Coordinates of C-alpha atoms in Angstrom, one line a residue:
X64 CA 100.9 98.7 100.3
X65 CA 103.3 100.5 102.6
X66 CA 104.5 104.1 101.7
X67 CA 108.1 104.8 102.5
X68 CA 109.9 107.8 103.9
X69 CA 113.7 107.7 103.9
X70 CA 115.2 110.2 106.3
X71 CA 118.6 112.0 105.8
X72 CA 119.6 115.1 107.7
X73 CA 116.0 115.5 108.9
X74 CA 114.6 115.5 105.3
X75 CA 112.5 113.0 103.3
X76 CA 114.8 111.9 100.5
X77 CA 115.2 109.1 98.0
X78 CA 118.6 107.6 96.9
X79 CA 119.3 106.1 93.5
X80 CA 120.5 102.4 93.9
X81 CA 121.5 103.3 97.5
X82 CA 124.0 105.9 96.4
X83 CA 124.3 108.6 99.1
X84 CA 125.7 111.0 96.5
X85 CA 122.6 110.6 94.3
X86 CA 120.0 112.1 96.6
X87 CA 116.7 113.8 95.8
X88 CA 114.9 115.7 98.6
X89 CA 111.1 115.4 98.4
X90 CA 110.1 117.0 101.7
X91 CA 111.6 119.3 104.3
X92 CA 108.8 118.3 106.7
X93 CA 108.6 114.5 106.8
X94 CA 105.9 114.5 109.5
X95 CA 103.5 116.4 107.2
X96 CA 104.3 113.9 104.4
X97 CA 103.4 111.0 106.8
X98 CA 100.1 112.7 107.6
X99 CA 99.4 113.0 103.9
X100 CA 99.9 109.2 103.5
X101 CA 97.6 108.6 106.4
X102 CA 94.9 110.8 104.9
X103 CA 95.2 108.8 101.7
X104 CA 94.3 105.7 103.6
X105 CA 97.7 104.1 104.2
X106 CA 97.5 101.5 107.0
X107 CA 101.2 101.3 107.7
X108 CA 104.3 103.5 107.3
X109 CA 107.8 102.5 106.4
X110 CA 110.6 104.7 107.8
X111 CA 114.3 104.4 107.2
X112 CA 117.0 106.4 109.0
X113 CA 119.6 106.6 106.2
X114 CA 122.1 108.4 108.4
X115 CA 121.7 105.7 111.0
X116 CA 122.2 102.9 108.4
X117 CA 125.4 104.5 107.1
X118 CA 127.0 105.6 110.3
X119 CA 125.7 103.0 112.8
X120 CA 123.9 105.6 114.9
X121 CA 120.4 106.9 115.4
X122 CA 120.6 110.4 113.9
X123 CA 117.0 111.3 113.1
X124 CA 115.4 110.6 116.4
X125 CA 113.6 113.9 116.8
X126 CA 112.1 113.7 113.3
X127 CA 111.1 110.1 114.0
X128 CA 109.4 111.1 117.3
X129 CA 107.6 114.0 115.5
X130 CA 106.3 111.6 112.9
X131 CA 105.1 109.2 115.6
X132 CA 103.3 112.0 117.3
X133 CA 101.7 113.2 114.1
X134 CA 100.1 109.9 112.8
X135 CA 98.2 107.1 114.5
X136 CA 98.9 104.4 111.9
X137 CA 101.5 101.8 112.7
X138 CA 105.1 102.5 111.8
X139 CA 108.0 100.3 111.0
X140 CA 111.5 101.7 111.3
X141 CA 114.9 100.6 110.1
X142 CA 118.4 102.1 109.9
X143 CA 121.1 102.0 112.5
X144 CA 119.3 99.7 114.9
X145 CA 122.2 97.5 116.1
X146 CA 121.8 97.0 119.8
X147 CA 119.0 96.1 122.3
X148 CA 119.1 99.6 123.8
X149 CA 118.1 101.2 120.5
X150 CA 115.3 98.5 120.0
X151 CA 114.0 99.2 123.5
X152 CA 114.1 103.0 122.9
X153 CA 112.0 102.8 119.7
X154 CA 109.6 100.1 120.7
X155 CA 109.0 101.0 124.3
X156 CA 109.7 104.7 124.5
X157 CA 108.9 106.2 121.1
X158 CA 106.0 103.9 120.3
X159 CA 107.3 102.5 117.0
X160 CA 105.3 99.3 116.2
X161 CA 108.1 97.2 114.7
X162 CA 111.8 97.7 114.0
X163 CA 113.8 96.4 111.0
X164 CA 117.2 95.0 111.8
X165 CA 119.8 95.0 109.0
X166 CA 123.5 94.9 109.4
X167 CA 123.3 93.7 113.0
X168 CA 121.2 90.7 112.0
X169 CA 123.9 89.5 109.7
X170 CA 126.9 90.2 111.9
X171 CA 125.3 89.2 115.2
X172 CA 122.6 86.5 115.1
X173 CA 122.6 86.4 118.8
X174 CA 121.3 90.0 118.9
X175 CA 118.3 88.9 116.8
X176 CA 117.6 86.1 119.2
X177 CA 117.7 88.5 122.1
X178 CA 115.2 90.8 120.4
X179 CA 112.9 87.8 119.6
X180 CA 113.1 86.6 123.2
X181 CA 112.2 90.1 124.6
X182 CA 109.6 91.1 122.0
X183 CA 106.9 89.3 119.9
X184 CA 108.2 88.2 116.5
X185 CA 105.6 90.5 114.9
X186 CA 107.6 93.5 116.2
X187 CA 111.1 92.3 114.9
X188 CA 111.6 92.4 111.1
X189 CA 114.9 91.8 109.3
X190 CA 115.9 93.7 106.2
X191 CA 117.5 91.4 103.5
X192 CA 119.2 93.8 101.1
X193 CA 120.4 91.9 98.0
X194 CA 123.2 92.9 95.6
X195 CA 124.1 90.4 92.8
X196 CA 122.6 87.6 95.0
X197 CA 124.5 88.5 98.2
X198 CA 123.5 90.4 101.3
X199 CA 124.6 94.0 101.6
X200 CA 125.2 95.8 104.9
X201 CA 126.1 99.2 106.4
X202 CA 123.6 101.3 104.4
X203 CA 124.4 99.2 101.3
X204 CA 128.0 100.3 101.3
X205 CA 129.4 96.8 102.0
X206 CA 128.5 93.5 100.3
X207 CA 129.0 90.3 102.3
X208 CA 129.8 86.8 101.1
X209 CA 126.5 85.5 102.4
X210 CA 124.1 84.3 99.7
X211 CA 120.6 85.8 100.3
X212 CA 118.7 82.5 100.4
X213 CA 121.2 81.1 103.0
X214 CA 120.6 84.2 105.1
X215 CA 116.9 83.9 104.8
X216 CA 117.0 80.2 105.9
X217 CA 119.2 81.2 108.9
X218 CA 116.7 83.8 109.9
X219 CA 113.8 81.4 109.6
X220 CA 115.6 78.9 111.8
X221 CA 115.9 81.4 114.7
X222 CA 112.3 82.4 114.6
X223 CA 112.1 85.5 112.3
X224 CA 108.7 85.7 110.8
X225 CA 108.9 88.7 108.5
X226 CA 111.6 90.2 106.2
X227 CA 111.8 93.3 104.0
X228 CA 113.7 92.2 100.8
X229 CA 115.2 94.9 98.6
X230 CA 117.0 94.3 95.3
X231 CA 119.5 97.2 95.5
X232 CA 120.0 97.2 91.7
X233 CA 116.3 98.2 91.4
X234 CA 115.9 100.6 94.2
X235 CA 115.0 104.1 93.1
X236 CA 115.1 103.2 89.4
X237 CA 111.4 102.9 88.6
X238 CA 112.2 99.8 86.5
X239 CA 109.9 97.4 88.3
X240 CA 110.5 94.9 91.1
X241 CA 112.6 91.8 90.8
X242 CA 109.8 89.3 90.6
X243 CA 112.1 86.4 89.8
X244 CA 113.9 87.1 93.1
X245 CA 110.6 87.2 95.0
X246 CA 109.3 84.1 93.4
X247 CA 112.5 82.3 94.5
X248 CA 111.9 83.4 98.1
X249 CA 108.3 82.4 98.0
X250 CA 109.2 79.0 96.7
X251 CA 112.0 78.4 99.3
X252 CA 110.7 80.0 102.5
X253 CA 107.5 80.2 104.6
X254 CA 108.3 83.7 105.9
X255 CA 106.2 86.8 105.1
X256 CA 108.2 89.1 102.9
X257 CA 107.8 92.7 101.9
X258 CA 108.7 93.6 98.3
X259 CA 111.0 96.7 98.2
X260 CA 112.7 98.4 95.3
X261 CA 111.9 99.3 91.8
X262 CA 108.1 99.7 92.0
X263 CA 107.2 101.9 89.0
X264 CA 103.4 102.0 88.8
X265 CA 100.0 100.7 90.1
X266 CA 100.3 97.5 88.0
X267 CA 103.5 96.5 89.9
X268 CA 101.7 96.7 93.2
X269 CA 98.7 94.8 91.9
X270 CA 101.0 92.1 90.5
X271 CA 102.6 91.7 93.9
X272 CA 99.2 91.3 95.4
X273 CA 98.1 88.8 92.8
X274 CA 101.2 86.7 93.5
X275 CA 100.2 86.6 97.2
X276 CA 103.1 88.5 98.6
X277 CA 102.7 89.9 102.1
X278 CA 103.3 93.6 101.3
X279 CA 104.9 96.0 98.9
X280 CA 106.8 99.2 99.8
X281 CA 106.3 102.3 97.6
X282 CA 108.7 105.2 97.6
X283 CA 109.9 107.0 94.5
X284 CA 107.0 105.9 92.4
X285 CA 104.7 108.0 94.6
X286 CA 107.0 111.0 94.8
X287 CA 107.4 111.0 91.0
X288 CA 103.7 110.7 90.4
X289 CA 103.7 107.3 88.7
X290 CA 101.7 105.6 91.4
X291 CA 98.2 106.7 92.4
X292 CA 98.3 105.9 96.1
X293 CA 94.6 106.3 96.8
X294 CA 93.7 104.2 93.9
X295 CA 96.0 101.4 94.9
X296 CA 94.9 101.4 98.5
X297 CA 91.3 101.1 97.4
X298 CA 92.3 97.9 95.5
X299 CA 94.7 96.2 97.9
X300 CA 94.6 98.0 101.2

């Protein structure tokens, strides 16, 4: 169970179905929110730089560094990480534990290979963001013609071990995860995958655990009070 903080303009926000115009601010001090998660027993933190994802640049670096300095739990970070220099900066300088590659992984497979050659596979994760069965990029503003399972198989072939898979149509909706999507991945791939998007309550997380999925990201459901984080952590870790 991995709590999520999405960063935009230095604030912790959530978008509705990836729409940058439908934004809700949940905290003006994301580092304090991260500390709250840690106190609840969270063992990992999921960070997304939404500005970076949209504009192909790391825009929340100071906030990310502040969060890193505030908590001791491991952190994974995605959004705008599209060259080896940015990977080096976050993994080697800031102390982020693993980075999530998105757009770059689809458009430049060689970049992913370069990252895997330089760092252990446990530190390089790829985000597979799915819209109507196809992979979306650039902060979900563009949809490719690559079918998501084909992309997952390509990643597996080059040595990627872990993916974060988000059904964009579910993200921020509190309507439940796309379990059919995740079962398809489970039955067609050996990679660890993180369920992301749509989680509405404790039962969704427990169901993901019962099905043997690697992990589950929780964002809006916590902020809206429909998930009891401490209770879930006590059950699944």
